[in-house]
Coordinates of C-alpha atoms in Angstrom, one line a residue:
M35 CA 29.4 -33.3 72.4
T36 CA 29.7 -36.8 73.1
Y37 CA 28.9 -39.4 70.3
Q38 CA 25.6 -41.0 70.6
S39 CA 25.5 -44.5 69.1
P40 CA 22.0 -45.2 67.0
Y41 CA 22.8 -48.4 68.5
A42 CA 23.2 -47.9 71.9
D43 CA 20.2 -50.1 72.7
L44 CA 22.0 -53.4 71.1
N45 CA 24.1 -53.2 74.5
T46 CA 21.5 -53.0 76.9
P47 CA 18.2 -54.8 77.9
N48 CA 16.3 -52.9 75.1
R49 CA 18.2 -54.9 72.4
F50 CA 15.1 -56.9 71.1
A51 CA 13.5 -53.8 70.6
L52 CA 16.0 -52.2 68.5
A53 CA 16.7 -55.1 66.6
L54 CA 13.2 -55.6 65.8
K55 CA 13.2 -52.1 64.4
L56 CA 16.1 -52.6 62.5
A57 CA 15.0 -56.2 60.9
S58 CA 11.9 -54.4 59.6
Q59 CA 14.1 -51.5 58.3
Y60 CA 16.3 -53.6 56.5
H61 CA 14.1 -56.6 55.8
L62 CA 16.1 -59.0 57.8
D63 CA 15.4 -61.3 60.6
V64 CA 15.7 -60.2 64.3
S65 CA 18.4 -63.1 64.7
Q66 CA 20.3 -61.7 61.7
I67 CA 20.4 -58.3 63.5
M68 CA 21.6 -59.5 66.8
F69 CA 24.4 -61.7 65.4
T70 CA 25.6 -59.3 62.7
Y71 CA 26.0 -56.5 65.6
L72 CA 27.8 -59.2 67.9
K73 CA 30.1 -60.1 65.0
V74 CA 30.9 -57.0 64.1
A75 CA 31.8 -55.5 67.4
E76 CA 33.8 -58.9 68.5
I77 CA 36.2 -57.4 66.1
Y78 CA 36.9 -53.9 67.8
L79 CA 35.9 -55.2 71.5
K80 CA 38.9 -58.1 71.4
Q81 CA 41.4 -55.5 71.4
Q82 CA 39.5 -53.4 74.2
P83 CA 40.3 -54.1 78.0
G84 CA 37.4 -53.2 80.5
G85 CA 33.6 -53.0 80.1
T86 CA 33.2 -49.8 78.6
I87 CA 33.3 -49.2 74.7
P88 CA 35.0 -45.5 73.8
P89 CA 33.2 -43.5 71.5
A90 CA 35.7 -43.7 69.0
I91 CA 35.5 -47.6 69.0
Q92 CA 31.7 -47.4 69.1
R93 CA 31.6 -45.2 66.2
K94 CA 33.8 -47.7 64.2
I95 CA 31.6 -50.3 65.4
D96 CA 28.3 -48.4 64.1
D97 CA 30.2 -47.4 60.8
Q98 CA 31.0 -51.3 60.0
F99 CA 27.6 -52.3 61.3
T100 CA 25.8 -50.0 59.2
K101 CA 27.8 -51.1 56.2
T102 CA 27.2 -54.7 56.7
L103 CA 23.5 -54.1 57.3
Q104 CA 23.2 -52.6 53.9
Q105 CA 25.1 -55.1 52.6
L106 CA 23.0 -58.1 53.7
A107 CA 20.1 -56.2 52.8
T108 CA 20.7 -55.6 49.1
G109 CA 21.9 -59.7 49.1
K110 CA 25.5 -59.1 49.0
D111 CA 28.0 -61.0 51.3
A112 CA 29.1 -59.0 54.1

């Protein structure tokens, strides 16, 4: 089975709807969600050529993004 990212919509025109949902869930601002995702993804995507994100890389992005959101939600520095 192919990995399905819970954050896939952040890479589509539907990004605001998902960011709004995550902002509510983590008690953060929508802009924090979107900026955090971009900063986390940037680390991994700098090393990836082309426009597609391999499932293994997406899983790493998702894992780090989840950890970072949890840290932000509890007031710890990410």
